Amino acid sequence: MPPNGPRPEVIGLETGPEAPYPLRMKGKVVSGFGRGSKDLGIPTANIPVDNVSWIETAPSGVYFGWAGIQLPPSHPDLSAPPSPPPSTSAARPDTSPSSTTVVPHDRVEAGWRLFPMVMSIGYNPFYKNTVRSAEVHVLHKFSKDFYGSEMAISILGYIRPEFDYVDVESLIKDIETDIEVAKRSLGREKWGWEGEGKWLWGEEE
Ligand code: ADP
Ligand code: RBF
Ligand code: MG
C-alpha cells in the first residue's frame, strides 16, 4: 500500500537532471494488457522492453520525461502545434523558444512530435503482472490512436515506487498526482524547452 501523507511537488534539482538520467528507450507502440486504461482516462502506450540495456537494473516505479512520437501522415494531431508546453501558460510565461528549436525541422517533417509524459516500469502490483512492462501516458489529448508508431522516450527522473492499492480509484488518484508532479518538474527551465530537446535528439544519432 502507498504511504499516506503529502507527496513532493517537484522532483529533482533546479539545475536539471542528474545521472543516470536521461535514460532512453525507443520502440514501436504495441497493444498492452487491454485493461481499458482508456476507460479510466489514462491510456498508456506500451513499448517492448527487450533490447533496452538499462531496463533490468532500473528500479520499478513511476518515471517522468519526454516522449517523441512519429505520427503517421494521416494522423489528425499532426496539425496541432509540434510541442505543446508542459504546463499552463500561467506557470510558463510565453518566453519559450519556438518548438522547432526543440524538434529539429527534418524530424517535424517526418511526423515527429514531442510531448511530456509519465510512465510506469514494472509489474503493476495492483494487477499482479508476471512480466515487466513499460507503459507511457502521454500528456496530450489525442484525437486518434497511434498504435504501431515509433516512440522515443527520454526519462529525466523517478517519481515513486509502484504500489498496490485498495481500489482502482486510489490508483487513479495517485497517477493524477504523478501527472501534476511531472508537469511542474518539466516546466522548469533546465528540464524542458531550454534543454533544447537534447534529452531526446542528442548524442547517439
Ligand atoms: P493497451 O492495453 O493496448 O495499451 P490502452 O487503453 O492503454 O490500451 O490505450 C493505449 C493506446 O491509446 C496507445 O497505444 C495509443 O495508441 C492510444 N493513446 C491515445 N491517447 C494516449 C495518451 N495520451 N497516452 C498514451 N496512449 C494514448
Ligand atoms: N500500477 C500499479 O499497480 N501500481 C502503481 O503504483 C502504478 N502507477 C502507475 C503510474 C503511472 C503514471 C502509470 C501510467 C501507470 C501506473 N500503473 C501502476 C500501471 C497501471 O496499473 C496500468 O497503466 C494499467 O493497469 C493499464 O495497463
Ligand atoms: Mg496500455
GROMACS .gro file of C-alpha atoms and ligand atoms in nm:
model
  260
    1MET     CA    1   0.000   0.000   0.000
    2PRO     CA    2   0.117   0.355  -0.064
    3PRO     CA    3   0.226   0.560   0.237
    4ASN     CA    4  -0.032   0.820   0.323
    5GLY     CA    5   0.100   1.168   0.366
    6PRO     CA    6   0.196   1.459   0.149
    7ARG     CA    7   0.389   1.390  -0.170
    8PRO     CA    8   0.671   1.608  -0.307
    9GLU     CA    9   0.552   1.873  -0.554
   10VAL     CA   10   0.854   1.850  -0.784
   11ILE     CA   11   1.132   1.600  -0.848
   12GLY     CA   12   1.496   1.686  -0.899
   13LEU     CA   13   1.713   1.995  -0.878
   14GLU     CA   14   1.661   2.334  -1.041
   15THR     CA   15   1.993   2.279  -1.218
   16GLY     CA   16   1.848   1.994  -1.427
   17PRO     CA   17   1.851   1.614  -1.447
   18GLU     CA   18   2.140   1.419  -1.293
   19ALA     CA   19   2.299   1.080  -1.366
   20PRO     CA   20   2.182   0.821  -1.460
   21TYR     CA   21   1.931   1.037  -1.648
   22PRO     CA   22   1.843   1.079  -1.925
   23LEU     CA   23   1.759   0.713  -1.969
   24ARG     CA   24   1.635   0.648  -2.319
   25MET     CA   25   1.440   0.384  -2.496
   26LYS     CA   26   1.279   0.354  -2.833
   27GLY     CA   27   1.027   0.123  -2.989
   28LYS     CA   28   0.702   0.074  -3.172
   29VAL     CA   29   0.381   0.117  -2.976
   30VAL     CA   30   0.222  -0.225  -2.924
   31SER     CA   31  -0.105  -0.345  -2.775
   32GLY     CA   32  -0.094  -0.363  -2.397
   33PHE     CA   33  -0.291  -0.560  -2.143
   34GLY     CA   34  -0.624  -0.449  -2.284
   35ARG     CA   35  -0.747  -0.344  -1.943
   36GLY     CA   36  -0.920  -0.047  -2.091
   37SER     CA   37  -0.695   0.206  -1.926
   38LYS     CA   38  -0.862   0.443  -2.171
   39ASP     CA   39  -1.185   0.391  -1.982
   40LEU     CA   40  -1.002   0.508  -1.672
   41GLY     CA   41  -0.897   0.820  -1.862
   42ILE     CA   42  -0.535   0.709  -1.851
   43PRO     CA   43  -0.438   0.538  -2.178
   44THR     CA   44  -0.083   0.405  -2.180
   45ALA     CA   45   0.123   0.342  -2.490
   46ASN     CA   46   0.308   0.014  -2.433
   47ILE     CA   47   0.651  -0.039  -2.580
   48PRO     CA   48   0.856  -0.362  -2.577
   49VAL     CA   49   1.131  -0.373  -2.314
   50ASP     CA   50   1.355  -0.630  -2.482
   51ASN     CA   51   1.680  -0.483  -2.614
   52VAL     CA   52   1.679  -0.200  -2.361
   53SER     CA   53   2.015  -0.230  -2.185
   54TRP     CA   54   1.930  -0.050  -1.860
   55ILE     CA   55   1.582  -0.190  -1.806
   56GLU     CA   56   1.682  -0.485  -1.584
   57THR     CA   57   1.867  -0.270  -1.335
   58ALA     CA   58   1.623   0.021  -1.333
   59PRO     CA   59   1.408   0.022  -1.020
   60SER     CA   60   1.041  -0.049  -1.082
   61GLY     CA   61   0.829   0.258  -1.043
   62VAL     CA   62   0.690   0.573  -1.195
   63TYR     CA   63   0.911   0.799  -1.407
   64PHE     CA   64   0.864   1.122  -1.600
   65GLY     CA   65   1.021   1.285  -1.901
   66TRP     CA   66   0.961   1.348  -2.269
   67ALA     CA   67   0.815   1.130  -2.541
   68GLY     CA   68   0.879   1.181  -2.910
   69ILE     CA   69   0.620   1.013  -3.131
   70GLN     CA   70   0.635   0.973  -3.506
   71LEU     CA   71   0.273   1.014  -3.610
   72PRO     CA   72   0.165   0.876  -3.948
   73PRO     CA   73   0.083   1.131  -4.221
   74SER     CA   74  -0.288   1.056  -4.178
   75HIS     CA   75  -0.290   1.135  -3.805
   76PRO     CA   76  -0.522   1.429  -3.721
   77ASP     CA   77  -0.296   1.558  -3.441
   78LEU     CA   78  -0.016   1.637  -3.686
   79SER     CA   79  -0.178   1.971  -3.747
   80ALA     CA   80  -0.158   2.054  -3.376
   81PRO     CA   81   0.139   2.263  -3.261
   82PRO     CA   82   0.454   2.043  -3.272
   83SER     CA   83   0.524   2.069  -2.899
   84PRO     CA   84   0.261   2.176  -2.652
   85PRO     CA   85   0.422   2.326  -2.342
   86PRO     CA   86   0.412   2.101  -2.035
   87SER     CA   87   0.247   2.347  -1.800
   88THR     CA   88  -0.026   2.603  -1.807
   89SER     CA   89   0.055   2.938  -1.960
   90ALA     CA   90   0.037   3.090  -1.613
   91ALA     CA   91   0.322   2.871  -1.494
   92ARG     CA   92   0.511   2.906  -1.822
   93PRO     CA   93   0.514   3.262  -1.946
   94ASP     CA   94   0.535   3.284  -2.320
   95THR     CA   95   0.911   3.319  -2.339
   96SER     CA   96   0.991   2.974  -2.475
   97PRO     CA   97   1.188   2.943  -2.794
   98SER     CA   98   0.977   2.819  -3.081
   99SER     CA   99   0.911   2.449  -3.073
  100THR     CA  100   1.106   2.399  -3.394
  101THR     CA  101   1.424   2.462  -3.195
  102VAL     CA  102   1.322   2.166  -2.977
  103VAL     CA  103   1.222   1.925  -3.251
  104PRO     CA  104   1.461   1.953  -3.546
  105HIS     CA  105   1.294   2.062  -3.867
  106ASP     CA  106   1.357   1.736  -4.054
  107ARG     CA  107   1.201   1.542  -3.767
  108VAL     CA  108   0.892   1.760  -3.767
  109GLU     CA  109   0.867   1.698  -4.141
  110ALA     CA  110   0.887   1.325  -4.075
  111GLY     CA  111   0.594   1.347  -3.833
  112TRP     CA  112   0.779   1.359  -3.501
  113ARG     CA  113   0.615   1.550  -3.217
  114LEU     CA  114   0.736   1.596  -2.862
  115PHE     CA  115   0.518   1.563  -2.552
  116PRO     CA  116   0.563   1.549  -2.176
  117MET     CA  117   0.494   1.205  -2.032
  118VAL     CA  118   0.468   0.992  -1.717
  119MET     CA  119   0.541   0.623  -1.732
  120SER     CA  120   0.538   0.309  -1.528
  121ILE     CA  121   0.808   0.044  -1.544
  122GLY     CA  122   0.749  -0.276  -1.355
  123TYR     CA  123   0.490  -0.532  -1.262
  124ASN     CA  124   0.182  -0.323  -1.177
  125PRO     CA  125   0.133  -0.482  -0.831
  126PHE     CA  126  -0.231  -0.374  -0.832
  127TYR     CA  127  -0.283  -0.606  -1.131
  128LYS     CA  128  -0.014  -0.860  -1.037
  129ASN     CA  129   0.154  -0.876  -1.377
  130THR     CA  130   0.408  -1.152  -1.422
  131VAL     CA  131   0.607  -0.973  -1.691
  132ARG     CA  132   0.786  -0.645  -1.656
  133SER     CA  133   0.628  -0.376  -1.869
  134ALA     CA  134   0.697  -0.020  -1.977
  135GLU     CA  135   0.395   0.197  -2.049
  136VAL     CA  136   0.379   0.565  -2.123
  137HIS     CA  137   0.092   0.800  -2.054
  138VAL     CA  138   0.144   1.096  -2.286
  139LEU     CA  139   0.027   1.430  -2.151
  140HIS     CA  140  -0.172   1.523  -2.458
  141LYS     CA  141  -0.529   1.457  -2.559
  142PHE     CA  142  -0.506   1.266  -2.886
  143SER     CA  143  -0.800   1.254  -3.122
  144LYS     CA  144  -0.685   0.918  -3.260
  145ASP     CA  145  -0.472   0.616  -3.153
  146PHE     CA  146  -0.112   0.577  -3.264
  147TYR     CA  147  -0.051   0.202  -3.239
  148GLY     CA  148   0.250   0.099  -3.448
  149SER     CA  149   0.412   0.443  -3.430
  150GLU     CA  150   0.775   0.479  -3.339
  151MET     CA  151   0.815   0.629  -2.993
  152ALA     CA  152   1.139   0.766  -2.842
  153ILE     CA  153   1.140   0.806  -2.466
  154SER     CA  154   1.372   1.017  -2.259
  155ILE     CA  155   1.331   0.963  -1.888
  156LEU     CA  156   1.455   1.250  -1.673
  157GLY     CA  157   1.357   1.144  -1.323
  158TYR     CA  158   1.195   0.899  -1.083
  159ILE     CA  159   0.872   0.990  -0.908
  160ARG     CA  160   0.788   0.695  -0.680
  161PRO     CA  161   0.782   0.316  -0.644
  162GLU     CA  162   0.486   0.115  -0.771
  163PHE     CA  163   0.228   0.032  -0.509
  164ASP     CA  164  -0.063  -0.199  -0.461
  165TYR     CA  165  -0.390  -0.014  -0.394
  166VAL     CA  166  -0.715  -0.088  -0.214
  167ASP     CA  167  -0.914   0.011  -0.522
  168VAL     CA  168  -0.873   0.147  -0.872
  169GLU     CA  169  -0.985   0.496  -0.764
  170SER     CA  170  -0.685   0.525  -0.531
  171LEU     CA  171  -0.453   0.417  -0.814
  172ILE     CA  172  -0.603   0.680  -1.045
  173LYS     CA  173  -0.572   0.947  -0.778
  174ASP     CA  174  -0.201   0.877  -0.737
  175ILE     CA  175  -0.148   0.880  -1.115
  176GLU     CA  176  -0.319   1.219  -1.129
  177THR     CA  177  -0.072   1.344  -0.871
  178ASP     CA  178   0.214   1.192  -1.076
  179ILE     CA  179   0.092   1.395  -1.374
  180GLU     CA  180   0.091   1.719  -1.174
  181VAL     CA  181   0.439   1.646  -1.036
  182ALA     CA  182   0.567   1.572  -1.388
  183LYS     CA  183   0.419   1.891  -1.536
  184ARG     CA  184   0.568   2.105  -1.261
  185SER     CA  185   0.904   1.931  -1.284
  186LEU     CA  186   0.927   1.950  -1.665
  187GLY     CA  187   0.807   2.311  -1.664
  188ARG     CA  188   1.134   2.427  -1.508
  189GLU     CA  189   1.386   2.597  -1.729
  190LYS     CA  190   1.656   2.330  -1.720
  191TRP     CA  191   1.416   2.039  -1.773
  192GLY     CA  192   1.244   2.104  -2.098
  193TRP     CA  193   1.228   2.363  -2.358
  194GLU     CA  194   1.550   2.537  -2.277
  195GLY     CA  195   1.708   2.194  -2.252
  196GLU     CA  196   1.664   2.220  -2.632
  197GLY     CA  197   1.527   1.872  -2.666
  198LYS     CA  198   1.877   1.735  -2.635
  199TRP     CA  199   1.729   1.478  -2.397
  200LEU     CA  200   1.568   1.317  -2.692
  201TRP     CA  201   1.752   1.402  -3.008
  202GLY     CA  202   2.103   1.437  -2.870
  203GLU     CA  203   2.416   1.226  -2.898
  204GLU     CA  204   2.356   0.880  -3.037
  205GLU     CA  205   2.210   0.977  -3.376
  206ADP     P1  206  -0.348  -0.103  -2.446
  206ADP     O1  207  -0.386  -0.202  -2.341
  206ADP     O2  208  -0.350  -0.160  -2.584
  206ADP     O3  209  -0.215  -0.037  -2.416
  206ADP     P2  210  -0.475   0.144  -2.360
  206ADP     O4  211  -0.616   0.153  -2.313
  206ADP     O5  212  -0.365   0.156  -2.259
  206ADP     O6  213  -0.462   0.009  -2.442
  206ADP     O7  214  -0.459   0.253  -2.472
  206ADP     C1  215  -0.331   0.277  -2.526
  206ADP     C2  216  -0.334   0.333  -2.667
  206ADP     O8  217  -0.413   0.453  -2.670
  206ADP     C3  218  -0.196   0.375  -2.711
  206ADP     O9  219  -0.126   0.268  -2.773
  206ADP     C4  220  -0.223   0.489  -2.807
  206ADP    O10  221  -0.238   0.440  -2.939
  206ADP     C5  222  -0.356   0.547  -2.760
  206ADP     N1  223  -0.348   0.674  -2.684
  206ADP     C6  224  -0.436   0.777  -2.702
  206ADP     N2  225  -0.406   0.880  -2.620
  206ADP     C7  226  -0.296   0.842  -2.549
  206ADP     C8  227  -0.218   0.909  -2.447
  206ADP     N3  228  -0.247   1.034  -2.406
  206ADP     N4  229  -0.113   0.842  -2.395
  206ADP     C9  230  -0.084   0.717  -2.436
  206ADP     N5  231  -0.153   0.650  -2.530
  206ADP    C10  232  -0.260   0.711  -2.588
  207RBF     N1  233   0.014   0.011  -1.145
  207RBF     C1  234   0.025  -0.036  -1.019
  207RBF     O1  235  -0.010  -0.149  -0.991
  207RBF     N2  236   0.078   0.043  -0.919
  207RBF     C2  237   0.119   0.171  -0.941
  207RBF     O2  238   0.166   0.237  -0.849
  207RBF     C3  239   0.106   0.224  -1.075
  207RBF     N3  240   0.143   0.351  -1.104
  207RBF     C4  241   0.130   0.398  -1.231
  207RBF     C5  242   0.169   0.529  -1.260
  207RBF     C6  243   0.157   0.580  -1.388
  207RBF     C7  244   0.199   0.720  -1.417
  207RBF     C8  245   0.103   0.497  -1.491
  207RBF     C9  246   0.087   0.550  -1.630
  207RBF    C10  247   0.065   0.368  -1.463
  207RBF    C11  248   0.077   0.316  -1.333
  207RBF     N4  249   0.039   0.186  -1.303
  207RBF    C12  250   0.052   0.138  -1.175
  207RBF    C13  251   0.001   0.093  -1.410
  207RBF    C14  252  -0.144   0.077  -1.432
  207RBF     O3  253  -0.187  -0.027  -1.350
  207RBF    C15  254  -0.159   0.041  -1.581
  207RBF     O4  255  -0.132   0.154  -1.657
  207RBF    C16  256  -0.293  -0.013  -1.615
  207RBF     O5  257  -0.313  -0.130  -1.546
  207RBF    C17  258  -0.304  -0.044  -1.764
  207RBF     O6  259  -0.214  -0.143  -1.804
  208MG      MG  260  -0.161   0.048  -2.231
   0.00000   0.00000   0.00000
